[in-house]
Amino acid sequence: MNRAVVVVTGGTRGIGAAIARELAATCDLVLSYRSNADAATALRAELESLGASCELVQADVTVDGDIERLFDSAIARFGRIDGLVNNAGATMHIGPLAETPADVVRAVIELNLTAAVLCARRAVQLMSTRLGGTGGVIVNISSGAATLGSPGEYVHYAAAKAGIDALTTGLAKELGPEGIRVVGVAPGTIRTEIHADAGDAGRPDRVAARVPLGRAGEVGDIAPIVAWLFGPGAAFISGTTIRVAGGA
Ligand code: NAP
């Protein structure tokens, strides 16, 4: 049986890397990263030892030409794609909106919303049955922030993720007739380096007490659900966002 070919943006660290490990059992992978080549190279070796073929592409998804190069690399290596996980994202900064620099607000929205829309656009051009493709699956990584709003921390990030949820709703309706399912996954607070990178390494421990299930999440709470969405058990799921946030 042919292995599906799935592109995972930001697929070399954190939640994206965990998704890549789960998908490796059944899929070949194209993983993008922005700058951490060491993490990317180490993960590729691990995935290849699991039997997956893996193409790494250094590509900043906020740069149009890099998005083109990412998908062109996938086609050059595998000849087609069957899926996209729109995962690359960052909070970058933590604090009230009035104290967040304007360029940070723009960068957060550019990465967490605009880049994901443009990656979805490119994937659709390659997968839509109307455009000559064979169909596929798009999973958009949202956040519990989309409905909580993240006051005092990053309301602009929350607004971008709410945009992602609208993307999931609209694209699922647009693309159902073209053989593409579109599903969102909205994690709660998950232990990755995203928090330290925004200057708040202790955030998962701080919010854990507010989570009904009593803890912050781990990447292993998210990745199996994303991988399942690519399989036959999820064949009738589209246009919805699954919240994985411990009840928060
Ligand atoms: P992470 O551990 O910081 O990993 C981020 C990944 O995205 C890395 O592979 C990074 O590449 C890549 N990346 C960052 N900026 C990029 C850019 N401009 N172009 C291309 N790739 C870029 O983050 P994470 O916690 O796993 O987050 C993954 C997704 O889950 C994000 O969409 C995030 O918003 C969402 N999420 C996370 C949490 C949480 O609590 N962790 C909660 C809800 C939602 P480099 O390795 O090269 O830096």
mmCIF file of N, CA and C and ligand atoms in Angstrom, residues 9-17 32-37 39-40 59-62 86-92 111-112 141-145 154 157 161 185-195 197 203-204 219, ligand 1:
data_model
loop_
_atom_site.group_PDB
_atom_site.id
_atom_site.type_symbol
_atom_site.label_atom_id
_atom_site.label_comp_id
_atom_site.label_asym_id
_atom_site.label_seq_id
_atom_site.Cartn_x
_atom_site.Cartn_y
_atom_site.Cartn_z
ATOM 1 N N THR A 9 4.215 21.723 8.951
ATOM 2 C CA THR A 9 4.995 22.950 9.157
ATOM 3 C C THR A 9 5.414 23.020 10.630
ATOM 4 N N GLY A 10 6.639 23.483 10.870
ATOM 5 C CA GLY A 10 7.144 23.477 12.248
ATOM 6 C C GLY A 10 7.122 22.069 12.813
ATOM 7 N N GLY A 11 7.485 21.109 11.963
ATOM 8 C CA GLY A 11 7.340 19.701 12.339
ATOM 9 C C GLY A 11 8.554 19.100 13.003
ATOM 10 N N THR A 12 9.478 19.921 13.468
ATOM 11 C CA THR A 12 10.756 19.392 13.961
ATOM 12 C C THR A 12 10.975 19.572 15.457
ATOM 13 N N ARG A 13 10.096 20.302 16.121
ATOM 14 C CA ARG A 13 10.173 20.471 17.578
ATOM 15 C C ARG A 13 8.764 20.452 18.150
ATOM 16 N N GLY A 14 8.649 20.241 19.453
ATOM 17 C CA GLY A 14 7.386 20.409 20.161
ATOM 18 C C GLY A 14 6.267 19.530 19.623
ATOM 19 N N ILE A 15 5.081 20.118 19.522
ATOM 20 C CA ILE A 15 3.898 19.367 19.096
ATOM 21 C C ILE A 15 4.095 18.819 17.682
ATOM 22 N N GLY A 16 4.679 19.619 16.796
ATOM 23 C CA GLY A 16 4.879 19.182 15.411
ATOM 24 C C GLY A 16 5.765 17.950 15.315
ATOM 25 N N ALA A 17 6.828 17.902 16.116
ATOM 26 C CA ALA A 17 7.718 16.735 16.107
ATOM 27 C C ALA A 17 6.986 15.499 16.618
ATOM 28 N N SER A 32 8.929 21.153 7.802
ATOM 29 C CA SER A 32 9.578 22.464 7.698
ATOM 30 C C SER A 32 10.005 22.933 9.075
ATOM 31 N N TYR A 33 11.059 23.722 9.096
ATOM 32 C CA TYR A 33 11.504 24.389 10.319
ATOM 33 C C TYR A 33 12.022 25.752 9.902
ATOM 34 N N ARG A 34 12.184 26.645 10.883
ATOM 35 C CA ARG A 34 12.646 27.992 10.550
ATOM 36 C C ARG A 34 14.151 28.134 10.710
ATOM 37 N N SER A 35 14.706 27.682 11.869
ATOM 38 C CA SER A 35 16.128 27.948 12.108
ATOM 39 C C SER A 35 16.873 26.860 12.867
ATOM 40 N N ASN A 36 16.184 25.991 13.593
ATOM 41 C CA ASN A 36 16.872 25.015 14.435
ATOM 42 C C ASN A 36 17.195 23.754 13.619
ATOM 43 N N ALA A 37 18.289 23.831 12.865
ATOM 44 C CA ALA A 37 18.663 22.724 11.977
ATOM 45 C C ALA A 37 19.074 21.477 12.759
ATOM 46 N N ALA A 39 17.862 20.294 15.645
ATOM 47 C CA ALA A 39 16.665 19.541 16.044
ATOM 48 C C ALA A 39 16.065 18.833 14.839
ATOM 49 N N ALA A 40 16.065 19.519 13.698
ATOM 50 C CA ALA A 40 15.472 18.942 12.486
ATOM 51 C C ALA A 40 16.251 17.707 12.030
ATOM 52 N N ALA A 59 12.342 26.592 5.916
ATOM 53 C CA ALA A 59 11.411 27.505 5.241
ATOM 54 C C ALA A 59 10.689 28.329 6.294
ATOM 55 N N ASP A 60 10.822 29.633 6.206
ATOM 56 C CA ASP A 60 10.057 30.531 7.075
ATOM 57 C C ASP A 60 8.675 30.695 6.433
ATOM 58 N N VAL A 61 7.652 30.170 7.077
ATOM 59 C CA VAL A 61 6.329 30.158 6.435
ATOM 60 C C VAL A 61 5.692 31.549 6.359
ATOM 61 N N THR A 62 6.350 32.568 6.929
ATOM 62 C CA THR A 62 5.846 33.929 6.736
ATOM 63 C C THR A 62 6.423 34.567 5.473
ATOM 64 N N ASN A 86 -0.975 22.215 9.510
ATOM 65 C CA ASN A 86 -0.642 23.631 9.669
ATOM 66 C C ASN A 86 -0.308 23.848 11.134
ATOM 67 N N ASN A 87 0.966 23.605 11.498
ATOM 68 C CA ASN A 87 1.351 23.574 12.920
ATOM 69 C C ASN A 87 2.278 24.709 13.341
ATOM 70 N N ALA A 88 3.104 25.233 12.442
ATOM 71 C CA ALA A 88 4.087 26.255 12.839
ATOM 72 C C ALA A 88 3.372 27.410 13.537
ATOM 73 N N GLY A 89 3.890 27.807 14.665
ATOM 74 C CA GLY A 89 3.258 28.897 15.403
ATOM 75 C C GLY A 89 4.137 29.317 16.560
ATOM 76 N N ALA A 90 3.837 30.490 17.114
ATOM 77 C CA ALA A 90 4.594 30.991 18.260
ATOM 78 C C ALA A 90 3.798 32.116 18.909
ATOM 79 N N THR A 91 4.011 32.296 20.214
ATOM 80 C CA THR A 91 3.377 33.418 20.914
ATOM 81 C C THR A 91 4.331 34.619 20.997
ATOM 82 N N MET A 92 5.627 34.363 21.031
ATOM 83 C CA MET A 92 6.700 35.372 20.896
ATOM 84 C C MET A 92 6.876 36.324 22.068
ATOM 85 N N LEU A 111 2.345 34.921 11.401
ATOM 86 C CA LEU A 111 2.753 33.515 11.531
ATOM 87 C C LEU A 111 1.568 32.607 11.840
ATOM 88 N N ASN A 112 0.753 33.010 12.831
ATOM 89 C CA ASN A 112 -0.274 32.094 13.326
ATOM 90 C C ASN A 112 -1.540 32.076 12.483
ATOM 91 N N ILE A 141 -3.696 23.444 13.430
ATOM 92 C CA ILE A 141 -3.476 23.488 14.876
ATOM 93 C C ILE A 141 -3.889 24.862 15.388
ATOM 94 N N SER A 142 -4.981 24.872 16.119
ATOM 95 C CA SER A 142 -5.526 26.087 16.719
ATOM 96 C C SER A 142 -4.999 26.210 18.145
ATOM 97 N N SER A 143 -5.819 26.697 19.051
ATOM 98 C CA SER A 143 -5.442 26.792 20.463
ATOM 99 C C SER A 143 -6.704 27.012 21.291
ATOM 100 N N GLY A 144 -6.688 26.538 22.512
ATOM 101 C CA GLY A 144 -7.770 26.879 23.439
ATOM 102 C C GLY A 144 -7.913 28.389 23.586
ATOM 103 N N ALA A 145 -6.819 29.115 23.300
ATOM 104 C CA ALA A 145 -6.841 30.577 23.379
ATOM 105 C C ALA A 145 -7.909 31.183 22.479
ATOM 106 N N TYR A 154 -1.837 37.357 25.538
ATOM 107 C CA TYR A 154 -1.633 37.577 24.091
ATOM 108 C C TYR A 154 -2.980 37.485 23.364
ATOM 109 N N TYR A 157 -2.699 36.856 19.616
ATOM 110 C CA TYR A 157 -2.488 35.424 19.282
ATOM 111 C C TYR A 157 -3.828 34.697 19.327
ATOM 112 N N LYS A 161 -5.738 32.695 16.283
ATOM 113 C CA LYS A 161 -6.185 31.302 16.366
ATOM 114 C C LYS A 161 -7.692 31.190 16.141
ATOM 115 N N VAL A 185 -7.483 21.161 15.490
ATOM 116 C CA VAL A 185 -7.199 20.618 16.815
ATOM 117 C C VAL A 185 -6.733 21.794 17.670
ATOM 118 N N ALA A 186 -7.412 22.010 18.800
ATOM 119 C CA ALA A 186 -7.113 23.159 19.663
ATOM 120 C C ALA A 186 -6.533 22.667 20.990
ATOM 121 N N PRO A 187 -5.201 22.660 21.118
ATOM 122 C CA PRO A 187 -4.596 22.232 22.383
ATOM 123 C C PRO A 187 -4.795 23.291 23.472
ATOM 124 N N GLY A 188 -4.863 22.821 24.712
ATOM 125 C CA GLY A 188 -4.699 23.715 25.855
ATOM 126 C C GLY A 188 -3.213 23.949 26.053
ATOM 127 N N THR A 189 -2.827 24.337 27.263
ATOM 128 C CA THR A 189 -1.403 24.597 27.532
ATOM 129 C C THR A 189 -0.622 23.283 27.532
ATOM 130 N N ILE A 190 0.376 23.212 26.668
ATOM 131 C CA ILE A 190 1.167 22.002 26.454
ATOM 132 C C ILE A 190 2.631 22.313 26.778
ATOM 133 N N ARG A 191 3.316 21.367 27.414
ATOM 134 C CA ARG A 191 4.728 21.584 27.778
ATOM 135 C C ARG A 191 5.617 21.479 26.538
ATOM 136 N N THR A 192 5.948 22.641 25.947
ATOM 137 C CA THR A 192 6.942 22.731 24.871
ATOM 138 C C THR A 192 7.779 23.986 25.118
ATOM 139 N N GLU A 193 8.719 24.219 24.240
ATOM 140 C CA GLU A 193 9.596 25.381 24.403
ATOM 141 C C GLU A 193 8.925 26.696 23.997
ATOM 142 N N ILE A 194 7.690 26.638 23.486
ATOM 143 C CA ILE A 194 6.993 27.850 23.048
ATOM 144 C C ILE A 194 6.895 28.859 24.195
ATOM 145 N N HIS A 195 6.757 28.355 25.435
ATOM 146 C CA HIS A 195 6.557 29.253 26.580
ATOM 147 C C HIS A 195 7.869 29.952 26.959
ATOM 148 N N ASP A 197 10.353 30.405 24.958
ATOM 149 C CA ASP A 197 10.693 31.282 23.831
ATOM 150 C C ASP A 197 9.950 32.620 23.907
ATOM 151 N N ARG A 203 5.103 29.028 32.610
ATOM 152 C CA ARG A 203 3.667 29.150 32.351
ATOM 153 C C ARG A 203 2.904 27.827 32.510
ATOM 154 N N PRO A 204 3.367 26.706 31.964
ATOM 155 C CA PRO A 204 2.590 25.456 32.117
ATOM 156 C C PRO A 204 2.337 25.115 33.579
ATOM 157 N N VAL A 219 2.962 16.788 24.773
ATOM 158 C CA VAL A 219 2.800 16.649 23.312
ATOM 159 C C VAL A 219 2.118 15.324 22.968
HETATM 160 P P1 NAP B 1 7.476 25.000 19.539
HETATM 161 O O1 NAP B 1 7.834 23.868 20.427
HETATM 162 O O2 NAP B 1 8.019 26.356 19.841
HETATM 163 O O3 NAP B 1 7.840 24.578 18.031
HETATM 164 C C1 NAP B 1 7.531 25.477 17.013
HETATM 165 C C2 NAP B 1 7.909 24.899 15.669
HETATM 166 O O4 NAP B 1 7.488 25.839 14.673
HETATM 167 C C3 NAP B 1 9.403 24.722 15.472
HETATM 168 O O5 NAP B 1 9.602 23.602 14.614
HETATM 169 C C4 NAP B 1 9.827 26.019 14.781
HETATM 170 O O6 NAP B 1 11.004 25.913 13.974
HETATM 171 C C5 NAP B 1 8.607 26.260 13.902
HETATM 172 N N1 NAP B 1 8.463 27.665 13.504
HETATM 173 C C6 NAP B 1 8.354 28.750 14.295
HETATM 174 N N2 NAP B 1 8.257 29.855 13.537
HETATM 175 C C7 NAP B 1 8.309 29.453 12.246
HETATM 176 C C8 NAP B 1 8.297 30.119 10.995
HETATM 177 N N3 NAP B 1 8.191 31.459 10.906
HETATM 178 N N4 NAP B 1 8.371 29.366 9.879
HETATM 179 C C9 NAP B 1 8.477 28.030 9.950
HETATM 180 N N5 NAP B 1 8.498 27.333 11.088
HETATM 181 C C10 NAP B 1 8.434 28.054 12.221
HETATM 182 O O7 NAP B 1 5.862 25.207 19.500
HETATM 183 P P2 NAP B 1 4.678 24.222 19.937
HETATM 184 O O8 NAP B 1 4.338 24.510 21.338
HETATM 185 O O9 NAP B 1 4.983 22.830 19.522
HETATM 186 O O10 NAP B 1 3.477 24.818 19.049
HETATM 187 C C11 NAP B 1 3.032 24.167 17.861
HETATM 188 C C12 NAP B 1 1.644 24.706 17.519
HETATM 189 O O11 NAP B 1 0.745 24.436 18.595
HETATM 190 C C13 NAP B 1 1.607 26.213 17.294
HETATM 191 O O12 NAP B 1 0.711 26.520 16.245
HETATM 192 C C14 NAP B 1 1.063 26.745 18.617
HETATM 193 O O13 NAP B 1 0.444 27.993 18.455
HETATM 194 C C15 NAP B 1 0.093 25.628 18.963
HETATM 195 N N6 NAP B 1 -0.259 25.580 20.384
HETATM 196 C C16 NAP B 1 0.705 25.359 21.331
HETATM 197 C C17 NAP B 1 0.312 25.307 22.670
HETATM 198 C C18 NAP B 1 1.317 25.078 23.779
HETATM 199 O O14 NAP B 1 0.963 25.329 24.961
HETATM 200 N N7 NAP B 1 2.542 24.604 23.485
HETATM 201 C C19 NAP B 1 -1.020 25.473 23.024
HETATM 202 C C20 NAP B 1 -1.963 25.687 22.034
HETATM 203 C C21 NAP B 1 -1.567 25.734 20.719
HETATM 204 P P3 NAP B 1 12.494 26.035 14.663
HETATM 205 O O15 NAP B 1 12.692 24.722 15.409
HETATM 206 O O16 NAP B 1 13.428 26.173 13.526
HETATM 207 O O17 NAP B 1 12.449 27.194 15.591
#
